[in-house]
Structures are given as C-alpha cells and as structure tokens.
PDB file of C-alpha atoms in Angstrom:
ATOM      1  CA  UNK A 272      20.321  -5.536  -0.787  1.00  0.00           C
ATOM      2  CA  UNK A 273      17.715  -7.537   1.092  1.00  0.00           C
ATOM      3  CA  UNK A 274      16.348  -6.401   4.405  1.00  0.00           C
ATOM      4  CA  UNK A 275      15.749  -8.742   7.321  1.00  0.00           C
ATOM      5  CA  UNK A 276      12.004  -8.636   6.697  1.00  0.00           C
ATOM      6  CA  UNK A 277      12.503  -9.600   3.040  1.00  0.00           C
ATOM      7  CA  UNK A 278      14.669 -12.533   4.060  1.00  0.00           C
ATOM      8  CA  UNK A 279      12.149 -13.652   6.676  1.00  0.00           C
ATOM      9  CA  UNK A 280       9.303 -13.357   4.155  1.00  0.00           C
ATOM     10  CA  UNK A 281      11.225 -15.390   1.591  1.00  0.00           C
ATOM     11  CA  UNK A 282      12.031 -18.098   4.140  1.00  0.00           C
ATOM     12  CA  UNK A 283       8.447 -18.232   5.412  1.00  0.00           C
ATOM     13  CA  UNK A 284       6.984 -18.612   1.913  1.00  0.00           C
ATOM     14  CA  UNK A 285       9.383 -21.321   0.669  1.00  0.00           C
ATOM     15  CA  UNK A 286       6.817 -24.041   1.378  1.00  0.00           C
ATOM     16  CA  UNK A 287       4.107 -22.356  -0.725  1.00  0.00           C
ATOM     17  CA  UNK A 288       4.308 -23.192  -4.443  1.00  0.00           C
ATOM     18  CA  UNK A 289       1.983 -20.549  -5.938  1.00  0.00           C
ATOM     19  CA  UNK A 290       3.882 -17.422  -4.894  1.00  0.00           C
ATOM     20  CA  UNK A 291       7.101 -18.058  -6.801  1.00  0.00           C
ATOM     21  CA  UNK A 292       7.861 -16.758 -10.299  1.00  0.00           C
ATOM     22  CA  UNK A 293      10.451 -19.452 -11.030  1.00  0.00           C
ATOM     23  CA  UNK A 294      11.000 -23.081 -10.082  1.00  0.00           C
ATOM     24  CA  UNK A 295      14.183 -22.324  -8.137  1.00  0.00           C
ATOM     25  CA  UNK A 296      12.102 -20.203  -5.718  1.00  0.00           C
ATOM     26  CA  UNK A 297      14.406 -17.222  -5.955  1.00  0.00           C
ATOM     27  CA  UNK A 298      11.964 -14.656  -7.401  1.00  0.00           C
ATOM     28  CA  UNK A 299       8.775 -13.947  -5.505  1.00  0.00           C
ATOM     29  CA  UNK A 300       5.642 -13.364  -7.624  1.00  0.00           C
ATOM     30  CA  UNK A 301       4.531 -10.403  -5.566  1.00  0.00           C
ATOM     31  CA  UNK A 302       1.368  -9.755  -7.564  1.00  0.00           C
ATOM     32  CA  UNK A 303       0.141 -13.294  -6.857  1.00  0.00           C
ATOM     33  CA  UNK A 304       1.176 -12.995  -3.216  1.00  0.00           C
ATOM     34  CA  UNK A 305      -0.672  -9.702  -2.838  1.00  0.00           C
ATOM     35  CA  UNK A 306      -3.764 -11.164  -4.495  1.00  0.00           C
ATOM     36  CA  UNK A 307      -3.754 -14.136  -2.103  1.00  0.00           C
ATOM     37  CA  UNK A 308      -3.224 -11.894   0.915  1.00  0.00           C
ATOM     38  CA  UNK A 309      -6.059  -9.564  -0.127  1.00  0.00           C
ATOM     39  CA  UNK A 310      -8.333 -12.619  -0.337  1.00  0.00           C
ATOM     40  CA  UNK A 311      -7.098 -13.593   3.166  1.00  0.00           C
ATOM     41  CA  UNK A 312      -5.803 -16.961   2.004  1.00  0.00           C
ATOM     42  CA  UNK A 313      -5.507 -19.035   5.205  1.00  0.00           C
ATOM     43  CA  UNK A 314      -2.302 -20.747   4.066  1.00  0.00           C
ATOM     44  CA  UNK A 315      -0.457 -17.478   3.397  1.00  0.00           C
ATOM     45  CA  UNK A 316      -1.752 -15.815   6.566  1.00  0.00           C
ATOM     46  CA  UNK A 317      -0.745 -18.926   8.514  1.00  0.00           C
ATOM     47  CA  UNK A 318       2.778 -18.831   7.080  1.00  0.00           C
ATOM     48  CA  UNK A 319       3.102 -15.154   8.002  1.00  0.00           C
ATOM     49  CA  UNK A 320       1.821 -15.854  11.520  1.00  0.00           C
ATOM     50  CA  UNK A 321       4.281 -18.736  11.885  1.00  0.00           C
ATOM     51  CA  UNK A 322       7.251 -16.386  11.687  1.00  0.00           C
ATOM     52  CA  UNK A 323       7.717 -14.234  14.804  1.00  0.00           C
ATOM     53  CA  UNK A 324       9.423 -11.371  12.955  1.00  0.00           C
ATOM     54  CA  UNK A 325       6.694 -11.178  10.290  1.00  0.00           C
ATOM     55  CA  UNK A 326       4.033 -11.531  12.959  1.00  0.00           C
ATOM     56  CA  UNK A 327       5.485  -8.593  14.876  1.00  0.00           C
ATOM     57  CA  UNK A 328       5.848  -6.486  11.716  1.00  0.00           C
ATOM     58  CA  UNK A 329       2.540  -7.157   9.892  1.00  0.00           C
ATOM     59  CA  UNK A 330       0.065  -7.969  12.668  1.00  0.00           C
ATOM     60  CA  UNK A 331      -1.364  -5.992  15.560  1.00  0.00           C
ATOM     61  CA  UNK A 332      -3.164  -7.413  18.580  1.00  0.00           C
ATOM     62  CA  UNK A 333      -6.602  -5.969  19.297  1.00  0.00           C
ATOM     63  CA  UNK A 334      -8.537  -7.383  22.272  1.00  0.00           C
ATOM     64  CA  UNK A 335      -6.616 -10.649  22.116  1.00  0.00           C
ATOM     65  CA  UNK A 336      -7.108 -11.074  18.356  1.00  0.00           C
ATOM     66  CA  UNK A 337      -4.333 -10.646  15.793  1.00  0.00           C
ATOM     67  CA  UNK A 338      -5.321  -8.332  12.933  1.00  0.00           C
ATOM     68  CA  UNK A 339      -3.370  -8.344   9.668  1.00  0.00           C
ATOM     69  CA  UNK A 340      -2.100  -4.908   8.581  1.00  0.00           C
ATOM     70  CA  UNK A 341      -2.836  -5.199   4.860  1.00  0.00           C
ATOM     71  CA  UNK A 342      -1.859  -1.613   4.022  1.00  0.00           C
ATOM     72  CA  UNK A 343       1.549  -2.061   5.655  1.00  0.00           C
ATOM     73  CA  UNK A 344       2.084  -5.341   3.792  1.00  0.00           C
ATOM     74  CA  UNK A 345       1.047  -3.799   0.461  1.00  0.00           C
ATOM     75  CA  UNK A 346       3.323  -0.803   1.030  1.00  0.00           C
ATOM     76  CA  UNK A 347       6.195  -3.146   1.955  1.00  0.00           C
ATOM     77  CA  UNK A 348       5.728  -5.119  -1.276  1.00  0.00           C
ATOM     78  CA  UNK A 349       5.563  -1.932  -3.357  1.00  0.00           C
ATOM     79  CA  UNK A 350       8.649  -0.551  -1.660  1.00  0.00           C
ATOM     80  CA  UNK A 351      10.703  -3.713  -2.268  1.00  0.00           C
ATOM     81  CA  UNK A 352       9.357  -4.674  -5.682  1.00  0.00           C
ATOM     82  CA  UNK A 353      12.451  -4.417  -7.890  1.00  0.00           C
ATOM     83  CA  UNK A 354      14.797  -7.372  -7.454  1.00  0.00           C
ATOM     84  CA  UNK A 355      16.453  -8.022 -10.804  1.00  0.00           C
ATOM     85  CA  UNK A 356      16.420  -4.533 -12.253  1.00  0.00           C
ATOM     86  CA  UNK A 357      18.870  -1.986 -13.544  1.00  0.00           C
ATOM     87  CA  UNK A 358      17.901   0.658 -11.007  1.00  0.00           C
ATOM     88  CA  UNK A 359      18.302   0.930  -7.285  1.00  0.00           C
ATOM     89  CA  UNK A 360      15.288   3.232  -6.916  1.00  0.00           C
ATOM     90  CA  UNK A 361      11.674   2.329  -6.250  1.00  0.00           C
ATOM     91  CA  UNK A 362       9.558   1.428  -9.250  1.00  0.00           C
ATOM     92  CA  UNK A 363       6.665   3.775  -8.481  1.00  0.00           C
ATOM     93  CA  UNK A 364       6.661   7.528  -8.464  1.00  0.00           C
ATOM     94  CA  UNK A 365       3.805   9.308  -6.788  1.00  0.00           C
ATOM     95  CA  UNK A 366       2.400  11.012  -3.759  1.00  0.00           C
ATOM     96  CA  UNK A 367       1.971   9.124  -0.511  1.00  0.00           C
ATOM     97  CA  UNK A 368       0.266   9.876   2.744  1.00  0.00           C
ATOM     98  CA  UNK A 369       3.129   8.172   4.552  1.00  0.00           C
ATOM     99  CA  UNK A 370       1.665   4.678   4.344  1.00  0.00           C
ATOM    100  CA  UNK A 371       0.249   4.209   0.857  1.00  0.00           C
ATOM    101  CA  UNK A 372       0.173   5.833  -2.539  1.00  0.00           C
ATOM    102  CA  UNK A 373      -2.654   8.311  -3.094  1.00  0.00           C
ATOM    103  CA  UNK A 374      -3.452   6.515  -6.350  1.00  0.00           C
ATOM    104  CA  UNK A 375      -4.360   3.424  -4.305  1.00  0.00           C
ATOM    105  CA  UNK A 376      -6.568   5.392  -1.935  1.00  0.00           C
ATOM    106  CA  UNK A 377     -10.203   6.351  -2.382  1.00  0.00           C
ATOM    107  CA  UNK A 378     -10.422   8.877   0.436  1.00  0.00           C
ATOM    108  CA  UNK A 379      -8.707  11.943  -1.025  1.00  0.00           C
ATOM    109  CA  UNK A 380      -9.925  15.418  -0.076  1.00  0.00           C
ATOM    110  CA  UNK A 381      -9.318  18.577  -2.081  1.00  0.00           C
ATOM    111  CA  UNK A 382      -8.773  21.099   0.684  1.00  0.00           C
ATOM    112  CA  UNK A 383      -8.687  24.877   0.235  1.00  0.00           C
ATOM    113  CA  UNK A 384      -6.902  27.224   2.632  1.00  0.00           C
ATOM    114  CA  UNK A 385      -9.670  29.827   2.501  1.00  0.00           C
ATOM    115  CA  UNK A 386     -12.709  28.292   4.164  1.00  0.00           C
ATOM    116  CA  UNK A 387     -14.933  31.351   3.614  1.00  0.00           C
ATOM    117  CA  UNK A 388     -15.009  30.948  -0.187  1.00  0.00           C
ATOM    118  CA  UNK A 389     -17.244  28.911  -2.454  1.00  0.00           C
ATOM    119  CA  UNK A 390     -15.879  27.264  -5.586  1.00  0.00           C
ATOM    120  CA  UNK A 391     -18.338  27.415  -8.495  1.00  0.00           C
ATOM    121  CA  UNK A 392     -17.804  25.022 -11.389  1.00  0.00           C
ATOM    122  CA  UNK A 393     -19.195  24.777 -14.883  1.00  0.00           C
ATOM    123  CA  UNK A 394     -17.753  27.956 -16.366  1.00  0.00           C
ATOM    124  CA  UNK A 395     -18.637  28.174 -20.070  1.00  0.00           C
ATOM    125  CA  UNK A 396     -16.807  31.370 -21.047  1.00  0.00           C
ATOM    126  CA  UNK A 397     -13.521  32.970 -20.153  1.00  0.00           C
ATOM    127  CA  UNK A 398     -15.190  36.043 -18.764  1.00  0.00           C
ATOM    128  CA  UNK A 399     -17.722  35.369 -16.113  1.00  0.00           C
ATOM    129  CA  UNK A 400     -19.345  37.191 -13.285  1.00  0.00           C
ATOM    130  CA  UNK A 401     -17.444  36.556 -10.097  1.00  0.00           C
ATOM    131  CA  UNK A 402     -19.666  35.960  -7.136  1.00  0.00           C
ATOM    132  CA  UNK A 403     -18.203  36.089  -3.658  1.00  0.00           C
ATOM    133  CA  UNK A 404     -19.983  34.774  -0.641  1.00  0.00           C
ATOM    134  CA  UNK A 405     -18.706  36.197   2.577  1.00  0.00           C
ATOM    135  CA  UNK A 406     -19.581  34.794   5.931  1.00  0.00           C
ATOM    136  CA  UNK A 407     -19.878  37.191   8.840  1.00  0.00           C
ATOM    137  CA  UNK A 408     -18.403  35.750  11.996  1.00  0.00           C
TER     138      UNK A 408
END
C-alpha cells in the first residue's frame, strides 16, 4: 500500500532517468536516489522542491531559506523500502532514536545510571581488586 508521500515522490521523479530500477519506471532505485540526494544533486532537489507536498514534508524554512531534511528523507526511504517483497514488515531491524537507526548514527553515548562510579577497563584476570571511588557531595 502506497502512501500519499510515496505517490508524490514517484510522480515528481518520473522525469529523472537515473533513479529508476527498470525501464517502465515502476520500481524506484532508492540506493541511487539516496546517493544523489546526499550529494545534493540540483536536479533531484529541484524536483523535490517542485512538488508542494514533498516540499512541505522534506524541507524546513530557516530565515527565508529552505533547508533539506536529509535525515527525514533517509528515514522515509528506509521505512518504505520493500515494494515487491513477500513481507509486509520493514526490511531493517534495529534500535532507533525516533528519527534514524542507531547504526547510521555516530553520536551514541553509553550512559550509566550511577554517576558516582568509575568504570575501569582492561581486566586481565577473573579476580581483580575492586576499587570504588566515592564522591562526597
């Protein structure tokens, strides 16, 4: 089942030859499309800007300038990747921060609930001397 945004994206990209996986222009080559968008290809960005629905969904206005929301576009493509498949579920399993997969992110923090402890690494034996540092507040 195609969403309105998928239909609008398909219609907007019909005039571009490189982003289609077949000659009938029924299957979108999403990896090529994503590569062109990441390189800010002026033709693709122009086609997206030419459609009001796509413009509203994937662009934000900042001080009179339209800024492309690449993370939203990438997440949209990942979410709607499977077209001719045997499953109705998404093709990626993983953790997300709500907008993107953690695998695609480089700013991941390992956070501990006890802030007054220090984690020592490099243990060479099973039995080691446990050292606790306690902060007096």
